[in-house]
Coordinates of C-alpha atoms in Angstrom, one line a residue:
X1 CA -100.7 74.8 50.7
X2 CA -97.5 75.0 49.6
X3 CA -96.8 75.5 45.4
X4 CA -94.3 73.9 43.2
X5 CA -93.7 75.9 39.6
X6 CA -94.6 73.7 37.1
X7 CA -92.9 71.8 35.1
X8 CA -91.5 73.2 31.7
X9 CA -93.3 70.5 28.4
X10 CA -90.6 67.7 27.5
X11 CA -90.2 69.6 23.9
X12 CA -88.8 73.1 25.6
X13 CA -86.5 70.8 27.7
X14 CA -85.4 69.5 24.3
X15 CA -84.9 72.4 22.6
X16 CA -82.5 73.7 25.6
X17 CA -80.6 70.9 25.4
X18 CA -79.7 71.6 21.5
X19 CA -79.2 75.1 22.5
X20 CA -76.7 74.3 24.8
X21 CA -74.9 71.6 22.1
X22 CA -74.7 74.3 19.1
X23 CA -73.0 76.7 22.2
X24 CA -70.1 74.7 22.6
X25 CA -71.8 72.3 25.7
X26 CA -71.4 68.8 25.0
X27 CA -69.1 68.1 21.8
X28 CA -70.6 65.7 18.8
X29 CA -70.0 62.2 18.5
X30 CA -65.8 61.8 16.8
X31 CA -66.5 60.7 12.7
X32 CA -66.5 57.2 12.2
X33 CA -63.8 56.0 9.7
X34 CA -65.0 55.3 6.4
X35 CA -65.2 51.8 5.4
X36 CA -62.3 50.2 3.9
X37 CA -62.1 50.3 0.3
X38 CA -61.2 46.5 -2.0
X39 CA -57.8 45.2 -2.2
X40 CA -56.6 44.6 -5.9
X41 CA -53.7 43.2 -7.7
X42 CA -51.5 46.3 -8.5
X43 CA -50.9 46.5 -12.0
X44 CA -48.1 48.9 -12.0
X45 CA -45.2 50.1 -9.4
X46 CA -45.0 53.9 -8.3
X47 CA -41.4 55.6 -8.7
X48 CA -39.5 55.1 -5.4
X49 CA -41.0 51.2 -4.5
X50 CA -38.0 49.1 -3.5
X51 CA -38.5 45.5 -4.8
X52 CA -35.6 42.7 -4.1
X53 CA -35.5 40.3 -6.3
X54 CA -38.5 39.7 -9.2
X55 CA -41.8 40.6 -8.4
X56 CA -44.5 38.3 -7.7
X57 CA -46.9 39.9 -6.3
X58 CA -48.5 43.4 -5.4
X59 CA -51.3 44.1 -3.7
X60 CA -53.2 48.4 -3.6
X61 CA -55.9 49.1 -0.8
X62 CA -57.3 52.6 0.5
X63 CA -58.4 52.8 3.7
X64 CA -58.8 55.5 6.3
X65 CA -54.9 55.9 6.8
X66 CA -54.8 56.7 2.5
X67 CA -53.3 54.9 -0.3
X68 CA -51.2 51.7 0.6
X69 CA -49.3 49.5 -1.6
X70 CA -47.5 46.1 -1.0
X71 CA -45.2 44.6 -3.2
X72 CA -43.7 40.9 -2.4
X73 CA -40.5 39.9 -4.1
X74 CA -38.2 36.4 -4.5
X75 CA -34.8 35.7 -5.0
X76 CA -32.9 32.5 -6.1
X77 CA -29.4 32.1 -6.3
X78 CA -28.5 29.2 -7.9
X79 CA -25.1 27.3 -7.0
X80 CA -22.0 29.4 -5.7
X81 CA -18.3 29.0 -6.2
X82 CA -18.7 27.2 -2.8
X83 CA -21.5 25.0 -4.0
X84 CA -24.2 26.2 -1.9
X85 CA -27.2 27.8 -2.9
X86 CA -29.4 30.7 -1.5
X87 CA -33.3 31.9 -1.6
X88 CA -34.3 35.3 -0.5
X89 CA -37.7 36.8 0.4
X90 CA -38.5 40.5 0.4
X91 CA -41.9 42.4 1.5
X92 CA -42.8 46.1 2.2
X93 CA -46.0 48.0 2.9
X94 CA -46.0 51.5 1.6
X95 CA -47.9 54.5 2.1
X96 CA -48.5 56.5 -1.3
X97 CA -49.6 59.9 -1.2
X98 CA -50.0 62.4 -4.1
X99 CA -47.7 59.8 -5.8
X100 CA -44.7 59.6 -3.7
X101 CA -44.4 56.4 -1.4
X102 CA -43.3 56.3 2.2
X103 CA -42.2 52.8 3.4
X104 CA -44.1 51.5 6.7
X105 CA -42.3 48.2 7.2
X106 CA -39.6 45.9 4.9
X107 CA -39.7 42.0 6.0
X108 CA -36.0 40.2 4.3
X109 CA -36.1 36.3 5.5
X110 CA -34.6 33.0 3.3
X111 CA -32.3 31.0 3.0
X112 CA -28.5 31.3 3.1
X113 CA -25.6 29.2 2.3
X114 CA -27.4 26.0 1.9
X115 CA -25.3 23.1 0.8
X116 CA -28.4 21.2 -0.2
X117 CA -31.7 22.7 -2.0
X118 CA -32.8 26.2 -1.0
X119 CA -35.7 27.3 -1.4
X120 CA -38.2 30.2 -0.3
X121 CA -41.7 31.5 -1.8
X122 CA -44.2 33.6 -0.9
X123 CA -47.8 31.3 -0.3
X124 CA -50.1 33.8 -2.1
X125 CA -52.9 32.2 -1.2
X126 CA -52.6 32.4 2.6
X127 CA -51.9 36.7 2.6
X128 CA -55.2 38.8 3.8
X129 CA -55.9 42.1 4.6
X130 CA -58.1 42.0 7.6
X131 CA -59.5 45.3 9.3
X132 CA -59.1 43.8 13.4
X133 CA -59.4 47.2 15.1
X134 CA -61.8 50.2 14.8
X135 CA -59.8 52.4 12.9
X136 CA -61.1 51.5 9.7
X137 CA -57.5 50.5 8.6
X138 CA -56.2 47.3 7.0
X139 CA -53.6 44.7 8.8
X140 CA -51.5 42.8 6.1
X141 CA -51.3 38.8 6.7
X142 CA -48.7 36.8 4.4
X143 CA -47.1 33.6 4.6
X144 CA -44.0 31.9 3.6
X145 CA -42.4 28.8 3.6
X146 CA -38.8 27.8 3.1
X147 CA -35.8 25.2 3.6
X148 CA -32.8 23.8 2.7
X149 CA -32.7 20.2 2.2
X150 CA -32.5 17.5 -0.1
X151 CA -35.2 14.9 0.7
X152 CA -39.4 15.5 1.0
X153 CA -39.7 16.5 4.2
X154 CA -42.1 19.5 5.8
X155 CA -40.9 23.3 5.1
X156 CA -40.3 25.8 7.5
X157 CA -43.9 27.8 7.3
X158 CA -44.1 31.3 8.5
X159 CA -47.7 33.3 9.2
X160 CA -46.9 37.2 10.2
X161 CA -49.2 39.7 10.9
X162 CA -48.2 43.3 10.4
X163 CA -51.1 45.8 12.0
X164 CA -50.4 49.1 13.2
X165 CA -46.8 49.1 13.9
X166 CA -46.6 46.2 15.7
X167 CA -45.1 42.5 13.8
X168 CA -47.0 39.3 15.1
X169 CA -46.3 35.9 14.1
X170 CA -46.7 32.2 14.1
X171 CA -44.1 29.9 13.2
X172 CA -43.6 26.4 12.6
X173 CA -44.1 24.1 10.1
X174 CA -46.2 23.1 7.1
X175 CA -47.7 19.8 5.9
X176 CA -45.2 18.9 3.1
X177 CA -44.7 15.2 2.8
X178 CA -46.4 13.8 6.2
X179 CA -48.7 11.8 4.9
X180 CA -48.8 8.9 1.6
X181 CA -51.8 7.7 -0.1
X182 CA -51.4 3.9 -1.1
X183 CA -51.5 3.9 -4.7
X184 CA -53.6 0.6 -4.6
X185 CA -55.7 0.8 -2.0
X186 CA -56.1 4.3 -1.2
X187 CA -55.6 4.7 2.3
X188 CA -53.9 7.3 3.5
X189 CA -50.6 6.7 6.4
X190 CA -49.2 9.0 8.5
X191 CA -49.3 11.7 11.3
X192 CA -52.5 13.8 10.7
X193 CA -53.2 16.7 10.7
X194 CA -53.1 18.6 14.7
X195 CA -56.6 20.3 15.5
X196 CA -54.3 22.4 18.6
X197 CA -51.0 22.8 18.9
X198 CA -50.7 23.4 22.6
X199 CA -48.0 20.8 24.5
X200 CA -50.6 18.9 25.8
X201 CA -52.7 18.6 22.6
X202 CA -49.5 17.3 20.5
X203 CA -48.2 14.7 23.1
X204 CA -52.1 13.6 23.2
X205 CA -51.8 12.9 19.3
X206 CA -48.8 11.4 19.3
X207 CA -49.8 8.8 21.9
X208 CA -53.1 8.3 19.8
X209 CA -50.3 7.9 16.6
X210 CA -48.7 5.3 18.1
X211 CA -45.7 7.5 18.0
X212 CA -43.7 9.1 14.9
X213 CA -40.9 10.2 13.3
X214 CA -41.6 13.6 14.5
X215 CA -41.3 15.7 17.5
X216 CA -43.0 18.6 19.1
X217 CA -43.7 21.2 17.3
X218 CA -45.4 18.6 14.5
X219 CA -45.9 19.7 11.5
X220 CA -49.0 21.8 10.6
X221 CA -48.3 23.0 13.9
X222 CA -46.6 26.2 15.6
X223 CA -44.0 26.8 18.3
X224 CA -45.3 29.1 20.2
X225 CA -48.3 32.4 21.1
X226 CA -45.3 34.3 22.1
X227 CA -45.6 37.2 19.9
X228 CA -49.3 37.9 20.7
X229 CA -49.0 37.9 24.6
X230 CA -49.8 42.0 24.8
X231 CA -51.7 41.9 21.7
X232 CA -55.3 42.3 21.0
X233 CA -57.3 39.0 21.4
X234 CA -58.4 39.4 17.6
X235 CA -55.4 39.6 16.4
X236 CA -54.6 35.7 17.7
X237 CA -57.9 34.9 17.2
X238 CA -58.0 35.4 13.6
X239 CA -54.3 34.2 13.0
X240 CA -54.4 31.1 14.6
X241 CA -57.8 30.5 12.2
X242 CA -55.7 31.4 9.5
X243 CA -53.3 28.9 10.5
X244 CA -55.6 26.0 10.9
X245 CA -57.2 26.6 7.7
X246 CA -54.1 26.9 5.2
X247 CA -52.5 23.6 7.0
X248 CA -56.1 21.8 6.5
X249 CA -55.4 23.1 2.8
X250 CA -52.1 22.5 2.3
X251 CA -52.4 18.9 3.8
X252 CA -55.1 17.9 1.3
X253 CA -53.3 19.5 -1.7
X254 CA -49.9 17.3 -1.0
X255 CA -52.8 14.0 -0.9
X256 CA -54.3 15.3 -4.3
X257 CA -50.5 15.7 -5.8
X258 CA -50.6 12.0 -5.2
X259 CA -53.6 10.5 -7.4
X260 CA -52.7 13.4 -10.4

Protein backbone atom coordinates (compact mmCIF):
# COMPACT_ATOMS: atom_id res chain seq x y z
CA UNK A 1 0.00 0.00 0.00
CA UNK A 2 1.17 3.03 -1.04
CA UNK A 3 2.12 5.98 1.93
CA UNK A 4 1.44 9.69 2.00
CA UNK A 5 3.73 11.83 4.64
CA UNK A 6 1.53 13.14 6.97
CA UNK A 7 0.36 16.16 7.37
CA UNK A 8 2.33 18.90 9.33
CA UNK A 9 -0.48 20.24 12.78
CA UNK A 10 -2.41 23.58 11.51
CA UNK A 11 -0.17 25.58 14.32
CA UNK A 12 3.35 24.69 12.45
CA UNK A 13 1.58 25.68 9.19
CA UNK A 14 0.98 28.98 11.11
CA UNK A 15 4.00 29.66 12.46
CA UNK A 16 5.65 29.24 8.79
CA UNK A 17 3.46 31.56 7.52
CA UNK A 18 4.67 34.43 10.14
CA UNK A 19 8.09 33.25 9.41
CA UNK A 20 7.78 33.98 5.92
CA UNK A 21 5.88 37.70 6.75
CA UNK A 22 8.77 38.94 9.22
CA UNK A 23 11.28 37.68 6.05
CA UNK A 24 10.07 40.21 3.80
CA UNK A 25 7.08 37.57 2.09
CA UNK A 26 3.87 39.23 2.07
CA UNK A 27 4.02 43.09 3.11
CA UNK A 28 1.64 44.39 6.11
CA UNK A 29 -1.60 45.93 5.61
CA UNK A 30 -0.71 50.19 4.48
CA UNK A 31 -1.73 52.41 7.97
CA UNK A 32 -5.04 53.65 7.95
CA UNK A 33 -5.28 57.48 8.27
CA UNK A 34 -5.99 58.78 11.46
CA UNK A 35 -9.33 60.08 12.02
CA UNK A 36 -10.05 63.65 11.33
CA UNK A 37 -9.59 65.96 14.03
CA UNK A 38 -12.90 68.95 14.92
CA UNK A 39 -13.20 71.98 12.88
CA UNK A 40 -13.18 75.30 15.02
CA UNK A 41 -13.63 78.93 14.55
CA UNK A 42 -9.96 80.26 14.24
CA UNK A 43 -9.39 82.80 16.66
CA UNK A 44 -6.32 84.31 15.21
CA UNK A 45 -4.61 84.57 11.49
CA UNK A 46 -0.96 83.12 10.92
CA UNK A 47 1.63 85.64 9.29
CA UNK A 48 1.38 85.24 5.41
CA UNK A 49 -2.78 84.51 5.25
CA UNK A 50 -4.12 86.71 2.38
CA UNK A 51 -7.58 87.99 3.37
CA UNK A 52 -9.57 90.44 0.73
CA UNK A 53 -11.68 92.46 2.16
CA UNK A 54 -12.83 92.13 6.20
CA UNK A 55 -12.95 88.96 7.61
CA UNK A 56 -15.90 87.01 8.49
CA UNK A 57 -15.11 84.01 9.04
CA UNK A 58 -12.27 81.41 9.58
CA UNK A 59 -12.38 78.09 10.07
CA UNK A 60 -8.82 75.54 11.54
CA UNK A 61 -9.00 71.54 11.02
CA UNK A 62 -6.17 68.82 11.19
CA UNK A 63 -6.48 66.01 9.35
CA UNK A 64 -4.17 63.44 7.85
CA UNK A 65 -2.80 66.01 5.11
CA UNK A 66 -1.63 68.46 8.53
CA UNK A 67 -2.82 71.72 9.72
CA UNK A 68 -5.36 73.58 7.34
CA UNK A 69 -6.82 76.97 7.75
CA UNK A 70 -9.72 78.81 5.78
CA UNK A 71 -10.35 82.21 6.01
CA UNK A 72 -13.60 83.79 4.07
CA UNK A 73 -13.62 87.52 3.44
CA UNK A 74 -16.28 90.35 2.00
CA UNK A 75 -16.01 93.44 0.24
CA UNK A 76 -18.58 96.30 -0.33
CA UNK A 77 -17.97 99.20 -2.39
CA UNK A 78 -20.43 101.58 -2.01
CA UNK A 79 -21.38 104.05 -4.96
CA UNK A 80 -18.66 105.11 -7.57
CA UNK A 81 -18.04 108.27 -9.42
CA UNK A 82 -20.12 106.36 -12.05
CA UNK A 83 -22.88 105.57 -9.66
CA UNK A 84 -22.60 101.91 -9.58
CA UNK A 85 -21.78 99.83 -6.84
CA UNK A 86 -19.73 96.61 -6.27
CA UNK A 87 -19.57 93.45 -3.75
CA UNK A 88 -16.58 91.14 -3.70
CA UNK A 89 -16.14 87.67 -2.19
CA UNK A 90 -12.80 86.11 -1.33
CA UNK A 91 -11.97 82.47 0.07
CA UNK A 92 -8.72 80.34 0.45
CA UNK A 93 -7.72 77.09 2.06
CA UNK A 94 -4.26 77.00 3.42
CA UNK A 95 -1.99 74.47 4.53
CA UNK A 96 0.08 75.54 7.76
CA UNK A 97 3.05 73.82 8.68
CA UNK A 98 5.53 74.64 11.49
CA UNK A 99 3.82 78.06 11.23
CA UNK A 100 4.27 79.10 7.68
CA UNK A 101 1.10 78.72 5.36
CA UNK A 102 0.97 77.39 1.83
CA UNK A 103 -2.21 78.43 -0.19
CA UNK A 104 -4.15 75.30 -1.69
CA UNK A 105 -6.86 77.21 -3.60
CA UNK A 106 -8.26 81.16 -3.64
CA UNK A 107 -12.05 81.44 -4.84
CA UNK A 108 -12.77 85.69 -5.89
CA UNK A 109 -16.57 85.84 -7.22
CA UNK A 110 -19.19 89.23 -6.78
CA UNK A 111 -20.50 91.62 -8.05
CA UNK A 112 -19.15 94.34 -10.48
CA UNK A 113 -20.40 97.55 -11.77
CA UNK A 114 -23.96 97.27 -10.72
CA UNK A 115 -26.10 100.23 -11.36
CA UNK A 116 -28.66 99.00 -8.99
CA UNK A 117 -27.94 97.21 -5.32
CA UNK A 118 -24.95 94.87 -5.12
CA UNK A 119 -24.59 92.64 -2.98
CA UNK A 120 -22.58 89.36 -2.04
CA UNK A 121 -22.17 87.36 1.47
CA UNK A 122 -20.84 84.36 2.39
CA UNK A 123 -24.09 81.86 3.92
CA UNK A 124 -22.11 80.65 6.97
CA UNK A 125 -24.51 78.34 7.76
CA UNK A 126 -24.48 76.23 4.57
CA UNK A 127 -20.21 75.64 4.65
CA UNK A 128 -19.12 71.90 5.85
CA UNK A 129 -16.18 70.02 6.03
CA UNK A 130 -17.11 66.59 5.00
CA UNK A 131 -14.41 63.68 4.84
CA UNK A 132 -16.00 61.89 1.14
CA UNK A 133 -12.96 59.78 0.36
CA UNK A 134 -10.70 57.32 2.36
CA UNK A 135 -7.89 59.51 2.88
CA UNK A 136 -8.87 60.61 6.12
CA UNK A 137 -8.82 64.33 4.67
CA UNK A 138 -11.40 67.01 4.85
CA UNK A 139 -13.39 68.64 1.57
CA UNK A 140 -14.51 72.25 2.26
CA UNK A 141 -18.22 73.13 1.28
CA UNK A 142 -19.37 76.94 1.29
CA UNK A 143 -21.98 78.87 -0.19
CA UNK A 144 -22.76 82.22 -1.36
CA UNK A 145 -25.33 84.21 -2.67
CA UNK A 146 -25.28 87.48 -4.52
CA UNK A 147 -27.04 90.09 -7.03
CA UNK A 148 -27.54 93.26 -8.36
CA UNK A 149 -30.92 94.55 -8.40
CA UNK A 150 -33.25 96.81 -6.91
CA UNK A 151 -36.58 94.90 -6.24
CA UNK A 152 -37.16 91.45 -3.89
CA UNK A 153 -36.48 88.95 -6.09
CA UNK A 154 -34.34 85.41 -5.62
CA UNK A 155 -30.33 85.86 -5.39
CA UNK A 156 -27.90 84.13 -7.38
CA UNK A 157 -26.98 81.13 -4.88
CA UNK A 158 -23.72 79.31 -5.33
CA UNK A 159 -22.81 75.65 -3.43
CA UNK A 160 -18.92 74.71 -4.36
CA UNK A 161 -17.16 71.89 -3.24
CA UNK A 162 -13.37 72.04 -3.13
CA UNK A 163 -11.90 68.28 -2.31
CA UNK A 164 -8.61 67.17 -3.33
CA UNK A 165 -7.73 69.51 -6.14
CA UNK A 166 -10.62 69.31 -7.91
CA UNK A 167 -13.61 72.52 -7.68
CA UNK A 168 -17.28 71.09 -7.89
CA UNK A 169 -20.25 73.13 -7.93
CA UNK A 170 -23.95 73.77 -8.04
CA UNK A 171 -25.43 76.88 -9.14
CA UNK A 172 -28.64 78.44 -9.31
CA UNK A 173 -30.76 80.21 -7.32
CA UNK A 174 -32.08 80.70 -3.77
CA UNK A 175 -35.57 81.15 -2.28
CA UNK A 176 -35.50 84.89 -1.65
CA UNK A 177 -38.99 86.42 -2.13
CA UNK A 178 -40.96 83.35 -3.93
CA UNK A 179 -43.40 82.99 -1.67
CA UNK A 180 -45.97 85.63 0.66
CA UNK A 181 -47.85 84.70 3.68
CA UNK A 182 -51.33 86.62 3.85
CA UNK A 183 -51.08 88.71 6.68
CA UNK A 184 -54.78 87.94 7.61
CA UNK A 185 -55.33 84.72 6.75
CA UNK A 186 -52.17 83.04 6.76
CA UNK A 187 -51.90 81.17 3.72
CA UNK A 188 -48.97 81.07 1.99
CA UNK A 189 -48.94 81.96 -2.29
CA UNK A 190 -46.55 81.15 -4.55
CA UNK A 191 -44.15 78.68 -6.44
CA UNK A 192 -42.93 76.11 -3.86
CA UNK A 193 -40.36 74.85 -3.08
CA UNK A 194 -38.80 72.01 -6.10
CA UNK A 195 -38.13 68.47 -4.49
CA UNK A 196 -35.76 67.80 -8.11
CA UNK A 197 -34.43 70.00 -10.24
CA UNK A 198 -34.09 67.84 -13.28
CA UNK A 199 -36.02 69.30 -16.74
CA UNK A 200 -38.68 67.05 -16.40
CA UNK A 201 -39.25 67.53 -12.63
CA UNK A 202 -39.45 71.55 -12.97
CA UNK A 203 -41.86 71.56 -16.09
CA UNK A 204 -43.92 68.84 -13.91
CA UNK A 205 -44.22 71.58 -11.13
CA UNK A 206 -44.89 74.29 -13.09
CA UNK A 207 -47.83 72.53 -14.83
CA UNK A 208 -49.02 71.52 -11.22
CA UNK A 209 -48.49 75.66 -10.38
CA UNK A 210 -50.65 76.60 -12.84
CA UNK A 211 -47.76 78.41 -14.41
CA UNK A 212 -45.46 81.38 -12.93
CA UNK A 213 -43.50 84.20 -13.27
CA UNK A 214 -40.57 82.02 -13.43
CA UNK A 215 -38.62 79.93 -15.77
CA UNK A 216 -36.40 76.99 -15.66
CA UNK A 217 -33.94 76.81 -13.57
CA UNK A 218 -36.77 77.94 -10.55
CA UNK A 219 -35.60 79.14 -7.81
CA UNK A 220 -34.35 76.78 -5.02
CA UNK A 221 -33.19 74.99 -7.96
CA UNK A 222 -29.77 74.45 -9.95
CA UNK A 223 -28.73 74.55 -13.61
CA UNK A 224 -27.04 71.83 -14.06
CA UNK A 225 -24.68 68.27 -12.60
CA UNK A 226 -22.21 69.41 -15.00
CA UNK A 227 -19.24 69.77 -12.80
CA UNK A 228 -19.65 66.33 -11.09
CA UNK A 229 -19.85 64.19 -14.36
CA UNK A 230 -16.16 62.40 -13.65
CA UNK A 231 -16.46 62.89 -10.08
CA UNK A 232 -16.98 60.53 -7.30
CA UNK A 233 -20.80 59.60 -6.80
CA UNK A 234 -20.38 60.96 -3.04
CA UNK A 235 -19.26 63.94 -3.89
CA UNK A 236 -22.91 64.76 -5.76
CA UNK A 237 -24.57 62.80 -3.49
CA UNK A 238 -23.80 64.77 -0.51
CA UNK A 239 -23.99 68.17 -2.43
CA UNK A 240 -27.06 67.85 -3.93
CA UNK A 241 -28.39 66.94 -0.08
CA UNK A 242 -26.79 69.93 0.94
CA UNK A 243 -28.60 71.84 -1.60
CA UNK A 244 -32.05 70.57 -0.79
CA UNK A 245 -31.62 71.10 2.73
CA UNK A 246 -30.36 74.92 2.92
CA UNK A 247 -33.27 75.90 0.16
CA UNK A 248 -35.87 73.94 2.49
CA UNK A 249 -34.17 76.37 5.12
CA UNK A 250 -33.81 79.26 3.51
CA UNK A 251 -37.48 79.09 2.16
CA UNK A 252 -39.04 78.80 5.59
CA UNK A 253 -36.75 81.55 7.09
CA UNK A 254 -38.01 84.28 4.24
CA UNK A 255 -42.01 82.85 5.59
CA UNK A 256 -40.84 83.49 9.34
CA UNK A 257 -39.39 87.19 8.24
CA UNK A 258 -43.02 87.68 7.46
CA UNK A 259 -45.04 87.10 10.88
CA UNK A 260 -41.79 88.80 12.97
Amino acid sequence: MRRFPARPPLAALLLALAGCHGQGGAQPAAEVPAKPGPVSRAATIPKGVEVKGKLVAAYSWRDSAGDNLLVLGETHEDRASDETESSRLYAAQYRVDAGRPKRLWALNDGVDQCLFDASAEFDLPAVSFPILGRDGARAVALAYRQTCTSDVSPNEYKLILHAGKGKFGLRGADRYGVRNRDQKTGEVEGLRLPADCSAGAQRDLLRREGGSLFEPPLPGCYQDENDFAKAPPAYLEYMKKQWFKRMRELDQAWLDGQTA
